[in-house]
PDB file of C-alpha atoms in Angstrom:
ATOM      1  CA  UNK A  27     -12.064 -10.838  -1.992  1.00 55.00           C
ATOM      2  CA  UNK A  28     -13.660  -7.408  -2.150  1.00 61.00           C
ATOM      3  CA  UNK A  29     -12.473  -6.068  -5.504  1.00 80.00           C
ATOM      4  CA  UNK A  30     -12.357  -2.283  -5.706  1.00 89.00           C
ATOM      5  CA  UNK A  31     -13.057  -0.010  -8.657  1.00 91.00           C
ATOM      6  CA  UNK A  32     -11.961   3.621  -8.832  1.00 94.00           C
ATOM      7  CA  UNK A  33     -11.783   6.219 -11.614  1.00 95.00           C
ATOM      8  CA  UNK A  34      -8.396   6.158 -13.304  1.00 94.00           C
ATOM      9  CA  UNK A  35      -7.918   9.918 -13.125  1.00 96.00           C
ATOM     10  CA  UNK A  36      -9.523  13.168 -11.986  1.00 97.00           C
ATOM     11  CA  UNK A  37      -8.650  16.829 -12.449  1.00 97.00           C
ATOM     12  CA  UNK A  38      -9.521  19.642 -10.086  1.00 97.00           C
ATOM     13  CA  UNK A  39      -8.591  23.252  -9.416  1.00 97.00           C
ATOM     14  CA  UNK A  40      -6.980  24.677  -6.345  1.00 97.00           C
ATOM     15  CA  UNK A  41      -9.429  25.522  -3.591  1.00 96.00           C
ATOM     16  CA  UNK A  42     -12.122  23.117  -4.756  1.00 97.00           C
ATOM     17  CA  UNK A  43     -13.476  20.144  -2.838  1.00 97.00           C
ATOM     18  CA  UNK A  44     -12.621  16.813  -4.454  1.00 98.00           C
ATOM     19  CA  UNK A  45     -14.618  13.627  -4.026  1.00 98.00           C
ATOM     20  CA  UNK A  46     -13.147  10.292  -5.130  1.00 97.00           C
ATOM     21  CA  UNK A  47     -15.497   7.317  -5.084  1.00 96.00           C
ATOM     22  CA  UNK A  48     -14.492   3.682  -4.732  1.00 95.00           C
ATOM     23  CA  UNK A  49     -16.878   0.810  -5.506  1.00 94.00           C
ATOM     24  CA  UNK A  50     -16.577  -2.416  -3.523  1.00 90.00           C
ATOM     25  CA  UNK A  51     -19.727  -4.403  -4.216  1.00 90.00           C
ATOM     26  CA  UNK A  52     -18.480  -7.597  -2.564  1.00 87.00           C
ATOM     27  CA  UNK A  53     -17.451  -6.033   0.718  1.00 88.00           C
ATOM     28  CA  UNK A  54     -17.798  -8.430   3.648  1.00 86.00           C
ATOM     29  CA  UNK A  55     -19.277  -7.738   7.052  1.00 87.00           C
ATOM     30  CA  UNK A  56     -15.912  -7.461   8.785  1.00 83.00           C
ATOM     31  CA  UNK A  57     -14.123  -5.460   6.097  1.00 86.00           C
ATOM     32  CA  UNK A  58     -12.823  -1.977   6.786  1.00 88.00           C
ATOM     33  CA  UNK A  59     -12.169   0.668   4.131  1.00 91.00           C
ATOM     34  CA  UNK A  60      -8.843   2.446   4.086  1.00 92.00           C
ATOM     35  CA  UNK A  61      -7.519   5.161   1.797  1.00 95.00           C
ATOM     36  CA  UNK A  62      -3.886   5.852   0.987  1.00 96.00           C
ATOM     37  CA  UNK A  63      -2.098   8.657  -0.845  1.00 97.00           C
ATOM     38  CA  UNK A  64       1.035   8.144  -2.925  1.00 96.00           C
ATOM     39  CA  UNK A  65       3.385  10.795  -4.281  1.00 95.00           C
ATOM     40  CA  UNK A  66       5.927   9.997  -7.010  1.00 90.00           C
ATOM     41  CA  UNK A  67       9.000   8.168  -5.716  1.00 88.00           C
ATOM     42  CA  UNK A  68       7.423   7.578  -2.312  1.00 93.00           C
ATOM     43  CA  UNK A  69       5.539   4.796  -0.614  1.00 94.00           C
ATOM     44  CA  UNK A  70       1.794   5.130   0.009  1.00 95.00           C
ATOM     45  CA  UNK A  71       0.757   7.060   3.087  1.00 96.00           C
ATOM     46  CA  UNK A  72      -2.313   6.320   5.224  1.00 94.00           C
ATOM     47  CA  UNK A  73      -5.026   8.981   4.998  1.00 96.00           C
ATOM     48  CA  UNK A  74      -8.172   7.686   6.645  1.00 95.00           C
ATOM     49  CA  UNK A  75     -10.038   4.524   7.583  1.00 92.00           C
ATOM     50  CA  UNK A  76     -13.679   3.761   8.310  1.00 93.00           C
ATOM     51  CA  UNK A  77     -16.306   1.068   8.695  1.00 92.00           C
ATOM     52  CA  UNK A  78     -19.609   2.905   8.238  1.00 90.00           C
ATOM     53  CA  UNK A  79     -21.231   6.357   8.074  1.00 90.00           C
ATOM     54  CA  UNK A  80     -18.731   9.204   8.234  1.00 95.00           C
ATOM     55  CA  UNK A  81     -15.213   9.588   9.519  1.00 95.00           C
ATOM     56  CA  UNK A  82     -13.296  12.862   9.554  1.00 95.00           C
ATOM     57  CA  UNK A  83      -9.733  13.736  10.412  1.00 95.00           C
ATOM     58  CA  UNK A  84      -7.527  16.758   9.871  1.00 94.00           C
ATOM     59  CA  UNK A  85      -6.941  16.062   6.178  1.00 93.00           C
ATOM     60  CA  UNK A  86     -10.012  14.275   4.792  1.00 97.00           C
ATOM     61  CA  UNK A  87     -13.471  12.860   5.305  1.00 97.00           C
ATOM     62  CA  UNK A  88     -14.696   9.401   4.417  1.00 97.00           C
ATOM     63  CA  UNK A  89     -18.344   8.791   3.614  1.00 97.00           C
ATOM     64  CA  UNK A  90     -19.706   5.243   3.646  1.00 96.00           C
ATOM     65  CA  UNK A  91     -23.397   4.622   2.837  1.00 96.00           C
ATOM     66  CA  UNK A  92     -25.488   2.144   4.757  1.00 95.00           C
ATOM     67  CA  UNK A  93     -25.013  -0.683   2.228  1.00 94.00           C
ATOM     68  CA  UNK A  94     -21.213  -0.130   2.326  1.00 94.00           C
ATOM     69  CA  UNK A  95     -20.891  -1.036  -1.356  1.00 94.00           C
ATOM     70  CA  UNK A  96     -19.025   2.166  -2.046  1.00 95.00           C
ATOM     71  CA  UNK A  97     -17.094   4.840  -0.219  1.00 96.00           C
ATOM     72  CA  UNK A  98     -16.156   8.428  -1.010  1.00 97.00           C
ATOM     73  CA  UNK A  99     -12.965  10.166   0.004  1.00 97.00           C
ATOM     74  CA  UNK A 100     -13.511  13.906   0.314  1.00 98.00           C
ATOM     75  CA  UNK A 101     -10.590  16.325   0.224  1.00 97.00           C
ATOM     76  CA  UNK A 102     -11.602  19.875   1.192  1.00 94.00           C
ATOM     77  CA  UNK A 103     -10.033  22.832  -0.601  1.00 93.00           C
ATOM     78  CA  UNK A 104      -7.287  20.979  -2.467  1.00 96.00           C
ATOM     79  CA  UNK A 105      -3.936  22.540  -3.243  1.00 96.00           C
ATOM     80  CA  UNK A 106      -1.275  21.716  -5.826  1.00 97.00           C
ATOM     81  CA  UNK A 107       0.456  19.539  -3.240  1.00 96.00           C
ATOM     82  CA  UNK A 108      -2.546  17.197  -3.180  1.00 96.00           C
ATOM     83  CA  UNK A 109      -1.642  15.995  -6.672  1.00 97.00           C
ATOM     84  CA  UNK A 110      -1.046  12.291  -6.099  1.00 97.00           C
ATOM     85  CA  UNK A 111      -2.453   8.801  -6.637  1.00 96.00           C
ATOM     86  CA  UNK A 112      -5.179   7.793  -4.191  1.00 97.00           C
ATOM     87  CA  UNK A 113      -5.854   4.154  -3.383  1.00 95.00           C
ATOM     88  CA  UNK A 114      -8.887   2.572  -1.810  1.00 93.00           C
ATOM     89  CA  UNK A 115      -8.171  -0.650   0.085  1.00 90.00           C
ATOM     90  CA  UNK A 116     -10.774  -2.990   1.535  1.00 87.00           C
ATOM     91  CA  UNK A 117      -9.286  -5.193   4.210  1.00 79.00           C
ATOM     92  CA  UNK A 118     -10.795  -7.829   6.500  1.00 73.00           C
ATOM     93  CA  UNK A 119     -10.385  -7.618  10.231  1.00 65.00           C
ATOM     94  CA  UNK A 120      -9.059 -11.155  10.219  1.00 64.00           C
ATOM     95  CA  UNK A 121      -7.935 -13.592   7.598  1.00 64.00           C
ATOM     96  CA  UNK A 122      -5.140 -13.792   5.120  1.00 64.00           C
ATOM     97  CA  UNK A 123      -3.023 -10.742   4.351  1.00 63.00           C
ATOM     98  CA  UNK A 124      -3.089 -11.953   0.734  1.00 60.00           C
ATOM     99  CA  UNK A 125      -6.207  -9.840   0.527  1.00 66.00           C
ATOM    100  CA  UNK A 126      -4.184  -6.668   1.143  1.00 73.00           C
ATOM    101  CA  UNK A 127      -3.816  -5.949  -2.545  1.00 73.00           C
ATOM    102  CA  UNK A 128      -4.185  -2.435  -3.895  1.00 81.00           C
ATOM    103  CA  UNK A 129      -6.089  -1.556  -7.052  1.00 79.00           C
ATOM    104  CA  UNK A 130      -4.717   0.797  -9.694  1.00 82.00           C
ATOM    105  CA  UNK A 131      -5.757   3.923  -7.819  1.00 93.00           C
ATOM    106  CA  UNK A 132      -6.979   7.344  -8.943  1.00 96.00           C
ATOM    107  CA  UNK A 133      -4.506   9.911 -10.250  1.00 96.00           C
ATOM    108  CA  UNK A 134      -5.668  13.283  -8.929  1.00 97.00           C
ATOM    109  CA  UNK A 135      -4.200  16.309 -10.664  1.00 98.00           C
ATOM    110  CA  UNK A 136      -4.790  19.687  -9.064  1.00 97.00           C
ATOM    111  CA  UNK A 137      -4.487  22.572 -11.490  1.00 96.00           C
ATOM    112  CA  UNK A 138      -3.684  26.196 -10.596  1.00 94.00           C
TER     113      UNK A 138
ATOM    114  CA  UNK B   3      11.794   8.468  14.203  1.00 63.00           C
ATOM    115  CA  UNK B   4      12.734   6.897  10.840  1.00 79.00           C
ATOM    116  CA  UNK B   5       9.675   4.670  10.375  1.00 95.00           C
ATOM    117  CA  UNK B   6      10.352   2.097   7.632  1.00 97.00           C
ATOM    118  CA  UNK B   7      13.812   2.178   6.061  1.00 97.00           C
ATOM    119  CA  UNK B   8      14.663   0.337   2.841  1.00 97.00           C
ATOM    120  CA  UNK B   9      18.095  -0.261   1.353  1.00 96.00           C
ATOM    121  CA  UNK B  10      19.317   0.128  -1.290  1.00 97.00           C
ATOM    122  CA  UNK B  11      17.293   2.883  -2.967  1.00 96.00           C
ATOM    123  CA  UNK B  12      18.392   1.868  -6.469  1.00 96.00           C
ATOM    124  CA  UNK B  13      19.868  -1.303  -7.926  1.00 96.00           C
ATOM    125  CA  UNK B  14      20.722  -2.600 -11.376  1.00 97.00           C
ATOM    126  CA  UNK B  15      21.203  -6.338 -11.828  1.00 97.00           C
ATOM    127  CA  UNK B  16      22.006  -8.559 -14.734  1.00 97.00           C
ATOM    128  CA  UNK B  17      19.791 -11.537 -15.470  1.00 98.00           C
ATOM    129  CA  UNK B  18      20.707 -14.418 -13.186  1.00 97.00           C
ATOM    130  CA  UNK B  19      22.328 -12.337 -10.461  1.00 97.00           C
ATOM    131  CA  UNK B  20      21.056 -12.467  -6.909  1.00 96.00           C
ATOM    132  CA  UNK B  21      20.490  -9.788  -4.331  1.00 96.00           C
ATOM    133  CA  UNK B  22      18.751  -9.090  -1.035  1.00 97.00           C
ATOM    134  CA  UNK B  23      16.557  -6.071  -0.362  1.00 98.00           C
ATOM    135  CA  UNK B  24      16.692  -4.940   3.239  1.00 97.00           C
ATOM    136  CA  UNK B  25      13.872  -3.460   5.311  1.00 98.00           C
ATOM    137  CA  UNK B  26      13.831  -2.302   8.917  1.00 97.00           C
ATOM    138  CA  UNK B  27      11.166  -0.608  11.013  1.00 97.00           C
ATOM    139  CA  UNK B  28      11.560   1.162  14.337  1.00 96.00           C
ATOM    140  CA  UNK B  29       7.878   1.355  15.350  1.00 95.00           C
ATOM    141  CA  UNK B  30       7.812  -1.962  17.221  1.00 94.00           C
ATOM    142  CA  UNK B  31       5.311  -3.287  14.677  1.00 94.00           C
ATOM    143  CA  UNK B  32       4.465  -6.978  14.590  1.00 92.00           C
ATOM    144  CA  UNK B  33       3.568  -7.389  10.920  1.00 92.00           C
ATOM    145  CA  UNK B  34       5.683  -6.651   7.874  1.00 94.00           C
ATOM    146  CA  UNK B  35       5.051  -6.869   4.122  1.00 94.00           C
ATOM    147  CA  UNK B  36       6.791  -6.764   0.761  1.00 96.00           C
ATOM    148  CA  UNK B  37       5.004  -5.292  -2.261  1.00 96.00           C
ATOM    149  CA  UNK B  38       5.992  -4.640  -5.845  1.00 96.00           C
ATOM    150  CA  UNK B  39       4.637  -1.825  -7.986  1.00 95.00           C
ATOM    151  CA  UNK B  40       4.879  -1.831 -11.759  1.00 92.00           C
ATOM    152  CA  UNK B  41       4.285   1.272 -13.910  1.00 83.00           C
ATOM    153  CA  UNK B  42       0.668   2.387 -13.897  1.00 75.00           C
ATOM    154  CA  UNK B  43      -0.384  -0.406 -11.592  1.00 77.00           C
ATOM    155  CA  UNK B  44      -1.278  -0.802  -7.989  1.00 84.00           C
ATOM    156  CA  UNK B  45       0.768  -2.613  -5.389  1.00 90.00           C
ATOM    157  CA  UNK B  46       0.828  -6.386  -5.383  1.00 91.00           C
ATOM    158  CA  UNK B  47       1.721  -8.317  -2.257  1.00 91.00           C
ATOM    159  CA  UNK B  48       4.748 -10.617  -2.588  1.00 95.00           C
ATOM    160  CA  UNK B  49       5.190 -11.973   0.944  1.00 95.00           C
ATOM    161  CA  UNK B  50       4.175 -10.966   4.416  1.00 93.00           C
ATOM    162  CA  UNK B  51       5.055 -11.780   7.990  1.00 93.00           C
ATOM    163  CA  UNK B  52       2.239 -11.568  10.505  1.00 88.00           C
ATOM    164  CA  UNK B  53       4.645 -11.817  13.415  1.00 88.00           C
ATOM    165  CA  UNK B  54       8.262 -12.589  14.186  1.00 89.00           C
ATOM    166  CA  UNK B  55       9.058 -16.126  13.097  1.00 89.00           C
ATOM    167  CA  UNK B  56       6.275 -16.486  10.535  1.00 92.00           C
ATOM    168  CA  UNK B  57       6.114 -15.753   6.814  1.00 94.00           C
ATOM    169  CA  UNK B  58       3.450 -16.408   4.203  1.00 92.00           C
ATOM    170  CA  UNK B  59       3.055 -16.036   0.458  1.00 93.00           C
ATOM    171  CA  UNK B  60       1.136 -13.166  -1.016  1.00 90.00           C
ATOM    172  CA  UNK B  61      -0.303 -12.748  -4.487  1.00 88.00           C
ATOM    173  CA  UNK B  62       2.973 -12.903  -6.476  1.00 93.00           C
ATOM    174  CA  UNK B  63       5.614 -14.908  -4.532  1.00 95.00           C
ATOM    175  CA  UNK B  64       7.306 -16.772  -7.403  1.00 96.00           C
ATOM    176  CA  UNK B  65      10.995 -15.945  -7.769  1.00 96.00           C
ATOM    177  CA  UNK B  66      11.321 -14.464  -4.274  1.00 97.00           C
ATOM    178  CA  UNK B  67      12.209 -15.592  -0.777  1.00 97.00           C
ATOM    179  CA  UNK B  68      11.938 -13.741   2.506  1.00 97.00           C
ATOM    180  CA  UNK B  69      13.437 -13.819   5.962  1.00 97.00           C
ATOM    181  CA  UNK B  70      11.997 -12.250   9.088  1.00 96.00           C
ATOM    182  CA  UNK B  71      15.322 -11.827  10.811  1.00 89.00           C
ATOM    183  CA  UNK B  72      13.864 -10.369  13.996  1.00 95.00           C
ATOM    184  CA  UNK B  73      10.954  -8.127  14.914  1.00 95.00           C
ATOM    185  CA  UNK B  74      12.532  -5.118  13.205  1.00 97.00           C
ATOM    186  CA  UNK B  75      13.870  -6.586   9.984  1.00 97.00           C
ATOM    187  CA  UNK B  76      12.273  -8.297   6.986  1.00 98.00           C
ATOM    188  CA  UNK B  77      14.401  -9.021   3.920  1.00 98.00           C
ATOM    189  CA  UNK B  78      13.442  -9.994   0.374  1.00 98.00           C
ATOM    190  CA  UNK B  79      15.796 -12.102  -1.730  1.00 98.00           C
ATOM    191  CA  UNK B  80      15.917 -12.605  -5.471  1.00 96.00           C
ATOM    192  CA  UNK B  81      17.932 -15.765  -6.095  1.00 93.00           C
ATOM    193  CA  UNK B  82      18.166 -15.468  -9.875  1.00 96.00           C
ATOM    194  CA  UNK B  83      16.915 -12.131 -11.133  1.00 96.00           C
ATOM    195  CA  UNK B  84      14.821 -11.933 -14.308  1.00 97.00           C
ATOM    196  CA  UNK B  85      13.800  -8.892 -16.397  1.00 96.00           C
ATOM    197  CA  UNK B  86      10.190  -9.478 -15.287  1.00 95.00           C
ATOM    198  CA  UNK B  87      11.302  -8.572 -11.765  1.00 97.00           C
ATOM    199  CA  UNK B  88      12.140  -5.029 -12.826  1.00 97.00           C
ATOM    200  CA  UNK B  89       9.917  -3.020 -10.516  1.00 97.00           C
ATOM    201  CA  UNK B  90       9.738  -0.759  -7.496  1.00 97.00           C
ATOM    202  CA  UNK B  91       9.698  -2.743  -4.271  1.00 98.00           C
ATOM    203  CA  UNK B  92       8.030  -1.398  -1.159  1.00 97.00           C
ATOM    204  CA  UNK B  93       8.312  -2.690   2.352  1.00 97.00           C
ATOM    205  CA  UNK B  94       5.558  -1.921   4.845  1.00 95.00           C
ATOM    206  CA  UNK B  95       4.727  -2.625   8.460  1.00 94.00           C
ATOM    207  CA  UNK B  96       1.617  -2.544  10.615  1.00 91.00           C
ATOM    208  CA  UNK B  97       1.086  -2.549  14.336  1.00 89.00           C
ATOM    209  CA  UNK B  98      -0.397  -6.005  14.652  1.00 78.00           C
ATOM    210  CA  UNK B  99      -1.842  -8.952  12.839  1.00 66.00           C
ATOM    211  CA  UNK B 100      -5.218  -7.275  12.697  1.00 68.00           C
ATOM    212  CA  UNK B 101      -5.074  -6.384   9.036  1.00 64.00           C
ATOM    213  CA  UNK B 102      -7.089  -3.243   9.608  1.00 70.00           C
ATOM    214  CA  UNK B 103      -4.040  -1.645  11.183  1.00 82.00           C
ATOM    215  CA  UNK B 104      -2.792   1.045   8.798  1.00 87.00           C
ATOM    216  CA  UNK B 105       0.218   0.123   6.706  1.00 91.00           C
ATOM    217  CA  UNK B 106       3.365   2.246   7.021  1.00 94.00           C
ATOM    218  CA  UNK B 107       5.525   2.173   3.903  1.00 96.00           C
ATOM    219  CA  UNK B 108       9.158   2.802   3.143  1.00 97.00           C
ATOM    220  CA  UNK B 109      10.179   4.853   0.111  1.00 95.00           C
ATOM    221  CA  UNK B 110      10.981   1.899  -2.059  1.00 96.00           C
ATOM    222  CA  UNK B 111      13.843   0.209  -3.895  1.00 97.00           C
ATOM    223  CA  UNK B 112      13.946   0.754  -7.633  1.00 96.00           C
ATOM    224  CA  UNK B 113      15.270  -2.413  -9.242  1.00 97.00           C
ATOM    225  CA  UNK B 114      16.204  -2.819 -12.886  1.00 97.00           C
ATOM    226  CA  UNK B 115      17.133  -6.224 -14.280  1.00 97.00           C
ATOM    227  CA  UNK B 116      18.832  -6.182 -17.678  1.00 96.00           C
TER     228      UNK B 116
END
C-alpha cells in the first residue's frame, strides 16, 4: 500500500496561490494520484487526478515529479470558499479496493 | 441529476439496536463503496461492491453487513449497534472497477449510538 503523508493544516490569504504537497514514497508503477476536497457536512469531491508530470483543469493543477514519490496540488488565487480539507489518494489501476483508504488530509484555511 | 443519495441524514440509536443505511446512485456506475469518517480522521473503507452481485470487505468491516440490491442501490446494515460505531457514514460510487475512476460521494449519514 502506498501510504500518504500530508501537512495537517495550512493557512493562506485570499488571492494567494496555495501549494499542498503529499508524500507517497511507496507508490507503485500502476498507481494514480487523485486529490479530493471536502467541506464540512459534505462528502469529498473530486478535484484532479494524474499519473506523471503536470495536469491542469479549471480549478487546480497537479505537479508530479519524475520519481513520483510526491505530488503537489496547486490552487491559484484562493478565496474564502476554498477553505476545506484536501485529501491525497494513491490508488492502483487494478487490485483490491481495500487500498482506497484516505489519509487524514490537510485543513486549508483561507483568511481575508 | 442527484448523483449519490443517502438516507437518512441523521440517526440516533441505542446500543444493540439495528438499522440499515440506504444509498442510491443515478449515474449508472458499476462500483459502490461505504466509508466511515471519525472526527479529525480520514475516511476508512468498510465494504465495497465492484459490480452488481459482488461485495468485498474493506479496512474496517467488523460489525457491518452490506447488500448490493441492484446496480443503483448499496445498503449498509448495523445488526447490533455499538457506541464505537458513532460516526459519519459516506456512500460513494465510481464508473467502473478500474479503481482510478474518480469517486462520487453522497453527503453522509450522521449516526450516534448511545
